[in-house]
Every structure is written in structure tokens, then in C-alpha cells.
Coordinates of C-alpha atoms in Angstrom, one line a residue:
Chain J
X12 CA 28.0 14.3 -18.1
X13 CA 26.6 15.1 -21.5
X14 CA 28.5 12.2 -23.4
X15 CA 27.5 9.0 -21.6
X16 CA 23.5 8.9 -21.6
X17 CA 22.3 5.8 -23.0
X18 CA 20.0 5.5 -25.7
X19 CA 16.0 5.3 -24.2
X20 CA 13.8 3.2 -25.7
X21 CA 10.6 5.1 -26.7
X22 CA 7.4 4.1 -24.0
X23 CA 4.2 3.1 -25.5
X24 CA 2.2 6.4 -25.7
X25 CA -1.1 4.9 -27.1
X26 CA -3.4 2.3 -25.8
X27 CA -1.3 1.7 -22.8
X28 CA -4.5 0.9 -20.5
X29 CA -5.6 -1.9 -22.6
X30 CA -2.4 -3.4 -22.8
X31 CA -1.5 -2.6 -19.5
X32 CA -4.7 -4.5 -18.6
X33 CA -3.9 -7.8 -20.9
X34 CA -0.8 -8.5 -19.4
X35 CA -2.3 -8.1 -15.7
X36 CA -5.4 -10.2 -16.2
X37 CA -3.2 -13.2 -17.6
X38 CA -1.3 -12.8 -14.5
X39 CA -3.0 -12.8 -12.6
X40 CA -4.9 -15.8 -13.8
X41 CA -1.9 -17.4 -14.1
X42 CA -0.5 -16.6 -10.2
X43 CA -4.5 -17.7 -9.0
X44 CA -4.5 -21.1 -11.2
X45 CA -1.2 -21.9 -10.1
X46 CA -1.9 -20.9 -6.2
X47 CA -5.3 -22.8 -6.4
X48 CA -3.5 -26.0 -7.9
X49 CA -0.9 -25.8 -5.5
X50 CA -4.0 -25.7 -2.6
X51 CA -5.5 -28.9 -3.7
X52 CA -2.3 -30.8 -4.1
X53 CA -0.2 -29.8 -1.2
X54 CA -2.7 -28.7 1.4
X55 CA -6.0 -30.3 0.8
X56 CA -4.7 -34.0 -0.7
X57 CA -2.7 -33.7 2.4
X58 CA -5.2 -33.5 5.0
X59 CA -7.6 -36.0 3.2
X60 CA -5.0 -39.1 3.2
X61 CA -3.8 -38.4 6.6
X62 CA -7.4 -38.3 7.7
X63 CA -8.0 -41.7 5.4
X64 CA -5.1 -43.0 7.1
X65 CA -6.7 -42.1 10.7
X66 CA -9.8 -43.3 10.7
X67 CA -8.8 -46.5 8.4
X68 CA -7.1 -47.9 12.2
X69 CA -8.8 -46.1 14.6
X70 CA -11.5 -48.1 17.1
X71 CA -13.9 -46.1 18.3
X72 CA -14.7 -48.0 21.5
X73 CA -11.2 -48.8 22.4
X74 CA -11.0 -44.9 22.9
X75 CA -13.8 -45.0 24.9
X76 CA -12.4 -47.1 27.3
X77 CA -9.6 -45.6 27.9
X78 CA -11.3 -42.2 28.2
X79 CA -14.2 -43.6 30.6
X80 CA -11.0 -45.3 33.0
X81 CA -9.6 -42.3 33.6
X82 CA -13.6 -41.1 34.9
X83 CA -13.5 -38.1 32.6
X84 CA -17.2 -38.8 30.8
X85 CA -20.1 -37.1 33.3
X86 CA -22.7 -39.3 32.2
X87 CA -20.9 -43.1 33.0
Chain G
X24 CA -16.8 23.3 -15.6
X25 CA -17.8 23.0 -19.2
X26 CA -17.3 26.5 -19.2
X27 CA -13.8 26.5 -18.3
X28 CA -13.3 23.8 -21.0
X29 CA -15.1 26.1 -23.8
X30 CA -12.8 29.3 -22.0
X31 CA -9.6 27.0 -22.6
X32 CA -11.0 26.2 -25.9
X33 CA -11.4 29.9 -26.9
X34 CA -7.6 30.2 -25.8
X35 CA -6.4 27.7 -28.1
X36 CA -8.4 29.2 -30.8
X37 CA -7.1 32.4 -30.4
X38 CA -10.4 34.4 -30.2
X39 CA -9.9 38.0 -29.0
X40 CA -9.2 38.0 -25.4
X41 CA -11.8 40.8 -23.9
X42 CA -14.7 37.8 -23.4
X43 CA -12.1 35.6 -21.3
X44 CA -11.2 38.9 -19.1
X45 CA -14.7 39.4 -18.2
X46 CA -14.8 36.0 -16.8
X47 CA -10.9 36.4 -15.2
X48 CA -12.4 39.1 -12.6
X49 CA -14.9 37.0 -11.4
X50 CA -13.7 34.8 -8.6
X51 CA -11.8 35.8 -5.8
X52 CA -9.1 33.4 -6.3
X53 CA -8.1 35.4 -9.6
X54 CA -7.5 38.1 -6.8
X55 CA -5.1 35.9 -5.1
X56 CA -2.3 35.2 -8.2
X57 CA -1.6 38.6 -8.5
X58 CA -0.3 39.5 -12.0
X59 CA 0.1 36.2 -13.2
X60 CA -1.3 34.9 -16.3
X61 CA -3.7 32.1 -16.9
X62 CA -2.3 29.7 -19.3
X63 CA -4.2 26.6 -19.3
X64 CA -6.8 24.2 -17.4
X65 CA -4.6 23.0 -15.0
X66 CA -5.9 20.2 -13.0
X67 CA -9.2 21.6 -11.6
X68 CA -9.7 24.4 -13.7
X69 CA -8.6 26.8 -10.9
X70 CA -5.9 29.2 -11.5
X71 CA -3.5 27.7 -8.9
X72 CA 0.2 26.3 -9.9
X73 CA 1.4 23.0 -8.2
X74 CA 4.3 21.3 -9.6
X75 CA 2.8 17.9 -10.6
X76 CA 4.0 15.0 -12.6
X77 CA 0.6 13.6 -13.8
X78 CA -0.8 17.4 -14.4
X79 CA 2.6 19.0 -16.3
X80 CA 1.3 22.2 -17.4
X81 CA -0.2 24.6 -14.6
X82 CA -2.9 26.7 -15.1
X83 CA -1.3 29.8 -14.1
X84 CA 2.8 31.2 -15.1
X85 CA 4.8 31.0 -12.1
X86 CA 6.5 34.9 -11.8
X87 CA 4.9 37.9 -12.6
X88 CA 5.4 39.1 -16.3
X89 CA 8.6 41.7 -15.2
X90 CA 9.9 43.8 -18.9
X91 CA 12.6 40.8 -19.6
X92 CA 10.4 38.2 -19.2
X93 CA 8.5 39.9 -22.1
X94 CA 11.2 40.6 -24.4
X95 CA 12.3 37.1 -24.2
X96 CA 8.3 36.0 -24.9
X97 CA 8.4 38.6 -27.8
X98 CA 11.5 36.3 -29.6
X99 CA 9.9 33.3 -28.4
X100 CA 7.3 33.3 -31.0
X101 CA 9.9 33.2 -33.9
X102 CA 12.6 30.4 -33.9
X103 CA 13.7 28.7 -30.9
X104 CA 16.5 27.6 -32.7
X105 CA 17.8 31.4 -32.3
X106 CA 17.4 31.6 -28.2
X107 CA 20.0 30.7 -26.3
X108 CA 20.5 28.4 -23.5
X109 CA 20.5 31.1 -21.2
X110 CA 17.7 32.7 -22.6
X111 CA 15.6 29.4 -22.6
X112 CA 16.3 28.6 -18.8
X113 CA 14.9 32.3 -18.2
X114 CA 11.9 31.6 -20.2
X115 CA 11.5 28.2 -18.2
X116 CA 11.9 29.5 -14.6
X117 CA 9.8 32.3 -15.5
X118 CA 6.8 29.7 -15.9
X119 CA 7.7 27.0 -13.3
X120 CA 9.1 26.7 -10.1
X121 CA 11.1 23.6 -10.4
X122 CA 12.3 21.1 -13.2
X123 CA 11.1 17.5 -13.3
X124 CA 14.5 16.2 -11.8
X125 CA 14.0 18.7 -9.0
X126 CA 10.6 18.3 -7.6
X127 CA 11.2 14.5 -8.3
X128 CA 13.9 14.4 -6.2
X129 CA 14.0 12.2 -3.4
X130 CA 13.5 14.0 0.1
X131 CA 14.5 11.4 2.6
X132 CA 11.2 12.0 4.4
X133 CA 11.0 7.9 4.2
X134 CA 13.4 7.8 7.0
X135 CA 11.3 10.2 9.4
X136 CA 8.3 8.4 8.6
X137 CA 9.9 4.8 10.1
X138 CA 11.6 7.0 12.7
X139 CA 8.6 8.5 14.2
X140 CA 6.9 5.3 13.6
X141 CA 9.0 3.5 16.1
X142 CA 9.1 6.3 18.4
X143 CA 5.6 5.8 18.8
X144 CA 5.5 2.2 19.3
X145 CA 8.4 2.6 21.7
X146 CA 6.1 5.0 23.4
X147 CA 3.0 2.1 22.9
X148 CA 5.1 -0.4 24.7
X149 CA 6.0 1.7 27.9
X150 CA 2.1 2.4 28.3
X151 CA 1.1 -1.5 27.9
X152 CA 4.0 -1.7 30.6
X153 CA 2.6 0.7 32.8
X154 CA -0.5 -0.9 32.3
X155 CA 0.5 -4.2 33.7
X156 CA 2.1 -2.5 36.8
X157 CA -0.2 -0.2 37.7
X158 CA -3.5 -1.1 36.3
X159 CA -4.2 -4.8 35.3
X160 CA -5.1 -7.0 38.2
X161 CA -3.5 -10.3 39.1
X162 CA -3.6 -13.1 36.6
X163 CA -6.1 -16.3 38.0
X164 CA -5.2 -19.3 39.4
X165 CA -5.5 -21.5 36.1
X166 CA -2.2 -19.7 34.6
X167 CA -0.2 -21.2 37.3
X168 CA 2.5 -23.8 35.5
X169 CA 0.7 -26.5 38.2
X170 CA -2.9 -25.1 36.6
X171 CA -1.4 -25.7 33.0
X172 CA -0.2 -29.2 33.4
X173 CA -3.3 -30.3 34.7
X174 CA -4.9 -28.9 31.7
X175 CA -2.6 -30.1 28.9
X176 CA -3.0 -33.8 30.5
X177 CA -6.4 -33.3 30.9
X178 CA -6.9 -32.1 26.7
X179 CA -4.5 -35.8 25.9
X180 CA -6.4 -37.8 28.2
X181 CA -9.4 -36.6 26.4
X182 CA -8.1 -37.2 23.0
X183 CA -8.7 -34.1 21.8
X184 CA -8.2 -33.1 17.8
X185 CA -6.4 -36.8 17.4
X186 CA -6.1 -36.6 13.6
X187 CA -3.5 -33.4 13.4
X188 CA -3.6 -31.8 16.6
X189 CA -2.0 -32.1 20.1
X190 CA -3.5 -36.0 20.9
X191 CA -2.2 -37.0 17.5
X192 CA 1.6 -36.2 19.2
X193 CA 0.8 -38.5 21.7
X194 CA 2.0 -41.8 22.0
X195 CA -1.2 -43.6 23.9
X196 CA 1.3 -47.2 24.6
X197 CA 4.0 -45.2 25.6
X198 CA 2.1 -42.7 27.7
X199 CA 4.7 -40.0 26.3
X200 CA 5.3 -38.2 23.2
X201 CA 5.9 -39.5 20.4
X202 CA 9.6 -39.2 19.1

């Protein structure tokens, strides 16, 4: 048991909360920028072309009509 | 607390011990660890001993000083080189109560903690049924699958959410979903 340890590397006994802290905070910027970027391109982009796209061929009073037909307004 | 500190403090700078005495007989918990002598801060000051990994060193020894135990402290204080193994192990246990590697040790205790878990839900899910049998009253009218169709042709009929929601599924020529 005694012959096959491995040789441990020695920790970082001093200043380990500083460093500790460095390498988190430019994670975790990094992880937010990225998940932000990846927000605006593949979620919100998204949703503002395909409501471009909507409204660019939609007639307003054409869906009227067909809603008023079928007597679903109250009012006429 | 600041007086415990300066009391460690006195320790460590060997002043003579009567002075740290008088303020050993103090407090009843001194009465509870028998014959056992203080060592250190500890993690709160008091003299207790809990085998912790972020507080190594406990305040108090963990055995009573017995006529060995003081021998072996007596050759302590000259070269460790010349104490055996044996003799080292003695002087541990005689201060703790378990190594590192055994208080570490994993327990298993994960395992009840899921089990129970489960058994509790289990028992969660045979009150929510009992609940529905004997307690809730009947469901209305508009759940009926009749009541349900009316409503969904009603919400396409209406046009409702036609950008990315249900009417934009619809095919409006067709009269059917779109494929």
C-alpha cells in the first residue's frame, strides 16, 4: 500500500480567496456574456422576424370578416 | 471572547499556568469534560471536542490524562524522531477520536436520505388519491371532451395569439391544421 502513492502537487496555501475570486468573476462574466448573446441571437432575433414576417401579410379587416361571419363580435 | 483569545495567547506564551486555572473553574461546562485538558480555542472558545475538518485542532484532549499517556507526553517534548510508531498512534488517539480518513469517510446516509424521500412522496401521492375519491367534488361541465372542442374551435375561430400561438397552426383556406 505504502509503495504506490502518487506524488501530490502542493495546494495554494496563501491568497487562495483572491484567486479563488479572479477566476470565478471571469466566469462567470464569461458564462453571462455568452448566455446573454446567445438570448439576443437565437431567442429574441427570432421572435422579431417571425413577427416582421406576420404583420408584413397580414390584413386586418380580412380577419375581421371572417371573425364577424362566424357572429362571434358582441357589438356587430 | 477577547478574553479567551488573550487566555490562548497566555498559553502559547507559556506564562505560568495558576491565572488560566482561576478562569478554568469558572463555567459549568469546565465541570462537564471531566479531567481533560484544555488545549486550544477550538471553534467557539468552549472547551468541547468535535472532530471537524475546517476546525482541526479541538479545544479540549480527547481521553483523560491516564500514567501512560503522560510518560509518552514526557518523551514527547524531546525528538519525535526517537518515538515509535506505536508510541505515536498512542499519543494521537489519546488527543482525538478519529483520523481524517475516518471521520471523512463516507456513511451511505445519501441513500436513506433519497429512500425516505420517496417514501414520503409515495405516501403524498396516496393522500392526493384519497383526496380525489373521497373529498373533491365532481369536475364541471366545461371539462367534458364535447365542452373542450367547442372551446378550442371557438380560441381558432377567434384568431387568438396568431403570430406563435395555437391560430398560427391553423390553416384559415384549409379549415384544418396546417401540415
Amino acid at each position: 500500500m505504502s509503495g504506490e502513492v502518487s506524488k501530490v502537487s502542493k495546494p495554494q496555501l496563501r491568497g487562495l480567496l483572491q484567486s479563488q475570486i479572479k477566476k470565478n468573476l471571469i466566469l462567470a462574466i464569461a458564462v453571462a456574456s455568452a448566455a446573454a448573446v446567445a438570448q439576443k441571437f437565437l431567442l429574441n432575433d427570432r421572435r422579431k422576424n417571425r413577427y416582421a414576417e406576420f404583420y408584413k401579410s397580414y390584413d386586418i379587416d380580412k380577419s375581421f370578416e371572417q371573425i364577424r361571419s362566424k357572429g362571434l363580435f358582441d357589438s356587430c | 471572547m477577547a478574553g479567551k483569545l488573550m487566555l490562548f495567547g497566555k498559553i502559547a506564551h507559556n506564562i505560568p499556568g495558576s491565572s488560566i486555572q482561576r478562569c478554568a473553574m469558572s463555567s459549568y461546562v469546565r465541570t462537564l469534560i471531566g479531567k481533560r485538558e484544555i488545549v486550544g480555542f477550538g471553534f467557539n472558545g468552549e472547551p468541547n471536542y468535535v472532530d471537524r475538518t475546517d476546525f482541526p485542532l479541538p479545544a479540549i484532549r480527547w481521553k483523560e490524562p491516564s500514567p501512560d499517556v503522560l510518560t509518552l507526553r514526557e518523551k514527547e517534548k524531546g525528538d519525535w524522531k526517537l518515538l515509535s510508531i506505536e508510541e505515536k498512534k498512542a499519543l494521537y488517539r489519546a488527543s482525538f477520536c478519529q483520523t481524517f480518513a475516518e471521520f471523512k469517510a463516507p456513511t451511505g446516509e445519501w441513500k436513506s436520505v433519497i429512500g425516505l424521500g420517496l417514501v414520503f412522496i409515495s405516501v403524498a401521492f396516496w393522500i392526493f388519491y384519497g383526496m380525489k375519491v373521497f373529498v373533491y367534488s365532481p369536475l364541471p361541465d366545461s371539462f367534458k371532451k364535447e365542452n373542450r372542442e367547442a372551446q378550442l374551435r371557438r380560441i381558432i375561430d377567434l384568431q387568438m395569439n396568431p403570430v406563435e400561438g395555437i391560430a398560427s397552426k391553423w390553416d384559415y383556406e384549409k379549415d384544418d391544421w396546417k401540415k
